[in-house]
């Protein structure tokens, strides 16, 4: 099962991806996690990415495309994967199509978790307060920028994947078990 997870920050992509990781025994590839690991390791890439991420802006397409392409070649992706946080721009979506074609594979579905903007701000501010391990980009002002960036650059991917017949949309604002049931239903029809 080769999946892309689409949805704004706080829509529950991480939570639902974890459930699918168990169900399908495939890895979750979160570009946010990969970039945060590079920041923590203070690698040249991490040093460059940190300021961009702290503002809630997007790291350049070429950097993220290269990270994902390398990661897809690792052995644990042989039976599938869940891309979480990638692609985030139309250019990344085109790059993904090209790299998958080159690797001789294709996406099975793109799962969109739909969510309401105001509810997302409340959810993420809460998550940051409760976890105690707040991310630098989880304060309200940066969060609003992340949501603006999502609406402007990433939301158009829904139409892109709909036109390819790959899009499956689910209401991400329901209870976790309700969402995961809806996800299972739409994916059951895929494979
Ligand atoms: P969110 O919870 O907001 O969806 P992520 O953990 O996916 O956040 O990503 C955090 C940050 O990492 C983004 O705001 C962005 O700066 C950077 N990032 C993650 N994925 C990408 C990507 N595909 N392209 C560009 N930047 C990315």
Short mmCIF file of C-alpha atoms and ligand atoms in Angstrom, two decimals:
data_model
loop_
_atom_site.label_atom_id
_atom_site.label_comp_id
_atom_site.label_asym_id
_atom_site.label_seq_id
_atom_site.Cartn_x
_atom_site.Cartn_y
_atom_site.Cartn_z
CA UNK A 1 0.00 0.00 0.00
CA UNK A 2 1.61 3.23 -1.18
CA UNK A 3 -0.14 6.21 0.33
CA UNK A 4 0.09 9.95 0.58
CA UNK A 5 -1.52 11.64 3.58
CA UNK A 6 -2.85 15.08 2.84
CA UNK A 7 -4.24 17.45 5.45
CA UNK A 8 -3.48 20.66 7.31
CA UNK A 9 -1.36 20.77 10.49
CA UNK A 10 -3.33 19.24 13.35
CA UNK A 11 -5.76 17.29 11.13
CA UNK A 12 -4.58 14.04 12.71
CA UNK A 13 -2.29 12.71 9.99
CA UNK A 14 0.25 11.44 12.51
CA UNK A 15 -2.36 9.62 14.61
CA UNK A 16 -4.02 7.96 11.63
CA UNK A 17 -0.70 7.12 10.00
CA UNK A 18 0.38 5.28 13.16
CA UNK A 19 -2.75 3.12 12.98
CA UNK A 20 -2.06 2.27 9.31
CA UNK A 21 1.60 1.51 10.09
CA UNK A 22 0.34 -1.28 12.39
CA UNK A 23 -2.37 -2.49 10.04
CA UNK A 24 -0.29 -2.69 6.86
CA UNK A 25 3.23 -3.11 8.34
CA UNK A 26 4.54 -0.22 6.29
CA UNK A 27 6.62 2.73 7.49
CA UNK A 28 5.38 6.28 8.00
CA UNK A 29 7.69 8.70 6.22
CA UNK A 30 7.24 12.11 7.83
CA UNK A 31 9.31 14.82 6.17
CA UNK A 32 8.68 17.00 9.24
CA UNK A 33 10.27 14.31 11.45
CA UNK A 34 13.18 13.86 9.03
CA UNK A 35 13.84 17.60 8.95
CA UNK A 36 13.55 17.88 12.75
CA UNK A 37 16.10 15.04 13.04
CA UNK A 38 18.46 16.98 10.74
CA UNK A 39 17.95 20.10 12.88
CA UNK A 40 18.67 18.14 16.08
CA UNK A 41 21.81 16.63 14.53
CA UNK A 42 22.92 20.13 13.47
CA UNK A 43 23.79 18.79 10.02
CA UNK A 44 24.37 21.39 7.27
CA UNK A 45 20.84 20.71 6.04
CA UNK A 46 19.45 21.04 9.55
CA UNK A 47 21.17 24.36 10.13
CA UNK A 48 19.64 25.69 6.92
CA UNK A 49 16.19 24.26 7.57
CA UNK A 50 15.83 25.43 11.18
CA UNK A 51 15.03 29.10 10.53
CA UNK A 52 12.62 28.26 7.74
CA UNK A 53 10.78 25.73 9.91
CA UNK A 54 10.69 28.07 12.93
CA UNK A 55 8.82 30.59 10.78
CA UNK A 56 6.42 27.93 9.50
CA UNK A 57 7.58 28.37 5.91
CA UNK A 58 8.51 25.55 3.54
CA UNK A 59 11.97 24.12 3.05
CA UNK A 60 12.93 24.17 -0.64
CA UNK A 61 11.40 21.56 -2.91
CA UNK A 62 14.74 20.23 -4.16
CA UNK A 63 15.98 19.54 -0.62
CA UNK A 64 12.85 17.70 0.43
CA UNK A 65 12.54 15.82 -2.88
CA UNK A 66 16.07 14.48 -2.44
CA UNK A 67 15.44 13.35 1.17
CA UNK A 68 12.27 11.51 0.17
CA UNK A 69 13.78 9.87 -2.90
CA UNK A 70 16.65 8.45 -0.80
CA UNK A 71 14.30 7.29 1.93
CA UNK A 72 12.06 5.46 -0.57
CA UNK A 73 15.05 3.33 -1.61
CA UNK A 74 15.45 1.86 1.88
CA UNK A 75 14.47 -1.76 2.36
CA UNK A 76 11.51 -1.13 4.69
CA UNK A 77 9.65 0.71 1.89
CA UNK A 78 9.59 -2.35 -0.37
CA UNK A 79 5.99 -3.25 0.54
CA UNK A 80 4.69 0.28 0.70
CA UNK A 81 4.79 3.45 2.75
CA UNK A 82 2.77 6.35 4.05
CA UNK A 83 4.06 9.75 3.03
CA UNK A 84 3.12 12.24 5.76
CA UNK A 85 3.85 15.91 5.05
CA UNK A 86 5.04 15.30 1.51
CA UNK A 87 4.27 16.39 -1.16
CA UNK A 88 3.36 19.90 0.01
CA UNK A 89 3.55 21.81 -3.27
CA UNK A 90 2.51 21.02 -6.84
CA UNK A 91 6.19 20.95 -7.79
CA UNK A 92 6.82 18.31 -5.10
CA UNK A 93 3.83 16.32 -6.36
CA UNK A 94 5.28 16.35 -9.88
CA UNK A 95 8.71 15.40 -8.52
CA UNK A 96 7.12 12.51 -6.60
CA UNK A 97 5.36 11.24 -9.74
CA UNK A 98 8.68 11.33 -11.61
CA UNK A 99 10.68 9.59 -8.86
CA UNK A 100 8.08 6.86 -8.40
CA UNK A 101 7.95 6.28 -12.17
CA UNK A 102 11.73 6.01 -12.20
CA UNK A 103 11.59 3.46 -9.37
CA UNK A 104 8.86 1.55 -11.25
CA UNK A 105 6.15 2.06 -8.62
CA UNK A 106 2.99 4.16 -8.24
CA UNK A 107 0.71 5.54 -5.53
CA UNK A 108 -2.38 3.50 -4.59
CA UNK A 109 -4.25 6.37 -2.97
CA UNK A 110 -4.05 9.85 -1.52
CA UNK A 111 -5.92 10.20 1.74
CA UNK A 112 -7.13 13.68 2.57
CA UNK A 113 -8.05 14.46 6.19
CA UNK A 114 -10.37 17.43 6.03
CA UNK A 115 -10.40 19.86 8.93
CA UNK A 116 -11.76 23.20 9.97
CA UNK A 117 -9.19 25.98 10.42
CA UNK A 118 -10.37 27.37 13.77
CA UNK A 119 -10.64 23.92 15.30
CA UNK A 120 -7.08 23.21 14.16
CA UNK A 121 -5.63 26.21 15.94
CA UNK A 122 -7.35 25.14 19.17
CA UNK A 123 -6.21 21.52 18.73
CA UNK A 124 -2.56 22.34 18.16
CA UNK A 125 -2.31 24.97 20.87
CA UNK A 126 -3.81 22.37 23.24
CA UNK A 127 -1.47 19.63 22.03
CA UNK A 128 1.52 21.90 22.63
CA UNK A 129 0.31 22.80 26.13
CA UNK A 130 -0.37 19.17 27.11
CA UNK A 131 2.70 17.48 25.67
CA UNK A 132 5.11 19.77 27.49
CA UNK A 133 7.52 19.18 24.62
CA UNK A 134 6.25 22.06 22.53
CA UNK A 135 7.64 22.34 19.02
CA UNK A 136 9.18 25.70 18.19
CA UNK A 137 6.60 26.09 15.41
CA UNK A 138 3.54 25.34 17.57
CA UNK A 139 2.93 28.88 18.85
CA UNK A 140 -0.19 30.56 17.56
CA UNK A 141 1.36 33.08 15.19
CA UNK A 142 3.62 30.55 13.45
CA UNK A 143 0.76 28.09 13.39
CA UNK A 144 -1.45 30.58 11.54
CA UNK A 145 1.35 30.99 9.02
CA UNK A 146 1.62 27.18 8.62
CA UNK A 147 -2.13 27.08 7.96
CA UNK A 148 -1.87 29.94 5.41
CA UNK A 149 1.01 28.15 3.68
CA UNK A 150 -1.07 24.97 3.64
CA UNK A 151 -4.10 26.70 2.12
CA UNK A 152 -2.05 28.47 -0.51
CA UNK A 153 0.49 25.83 -1.57
CA UNK A 154 -0.71 22.42 -0.38
CA UNK A 155 -4.52 22.49 -0.56
CA UNK A 156 -4.40 22.60 -4.41
CA UNK A 157 -2.94 19.08 -4.32
CA UNK A 158 -6.41 17.71 -3.55
CA UNK A 159 -7.61 18.76 -7.01
CA UNK A 160 -4.39 17.48 -8.57
CA UNK A 161 -4.86 14.00 -7.09
CA UNK A 162 -8.61 14.04 -7.66
CA UNK A 163 -7.94 14.51 -11.36
CA UNK A 164 -5.72 11.42 -11.24
CA UNK A 165 -8.51 9.44 -9.57
CA UNK A 166 -6.40 8.89 -6.44
CA UNK A 167 -8.06 11.18 -3.89
CA UNK A 168 -10.03 9.74 -0.95
CA UNK A 169 -11.36 12.32 1.54
CA UNK A 170 -12.32 11.74 5.16
CA UNK A 171 -13.61 14.14 7.84
CA UNK A 172 -10.69 14.54 10.23
CA UNK A 173 -12.67 16.42 12.87
CA UNK A 174 -14.57 13.39 14.18
CA UNK A 175 -13.38 11.16 17.07
CA UNK A 176 -10.14 9.25 16.43
CA UNK A 177 -11.88 5.86 16.17
CA UNK A 178 -14.55 7.31 13.86
CA UNK A 179 -11.86 8.76 11.60
CA UNK A 180 -9.85 5.53 11.56
CA UNK A 181 -13.00 3.56 10.66
CA UNK A 182 -13.69 5.98 7.78
CA UNK A 183 -10.06 5.66 6.67
CA UNK A 184 -10.31 1.86 6.75
CA UNK A 185 -13.51 2.04 4.69
CA UNK A 186 -12.06 4.21 1.93
CA UNK A 187 -8.83 2.19 1.82
CA UNK A 188 -10.66 -1.12 1.85
CA UNK A 189 -11.93 -0.22 -1.57
CA UNK A 190 -8.37 0.45 -2.76
CA UNK A 191 -6.74 -2.90 -1.98
P1 LIG B 1 2.71 20.03 10.40
O1 LIG B 1 2.37 19.40 11.70
O2 LIG B 1 2.59 21.53 10.43
O3 LIG B 1 2.02 19.43 9.23
P2 LIG B 1 5.34 18.85 9.75
O4 LIG B 1 5.89 18.15 10.94
O5 LIG B 1 4.85 18.02 8.63
O6 LIG B 1 4.27 19.90 10.23
O7 LIG B 1 6.45 19.86 9.15
C1 LIG B 1 7.05 20.85 9.96
C2 LIG B 1 7.83 21.82 9.08
O8 LIG B 1 8.83 21.12 8.34
C3 LIG B 1 7.01 22.55 8.02
O9 LIG B 1 6.35 23.70 8.53
C4 LIG B 1 8.09 22.91 7.00
O10 LIG B 1 8.86 24.00 7.41
C5 LIG B 1 8.98 21.66 7.03
N1 LIG B 1 8.54 20.65 6.03
C6 LIG B 1 8.03 19.42 6.30
N2 LIG B 1 7.72 18.77 5.17
C7 LIG B 1 8.03 19.61 4.15
C8 LIG B 1 7.91 19.54 2.74
N3 LIG B 1 7.41 18.45 2.13
N4 LIG B 1 8.35 20.60 2.00
C9 LIG B 1 8.85 21.69 2.59
N5 LIG B 1 8.97 21.83 3.92
C10 LIG B 1 8.57 20.81 4.70
#
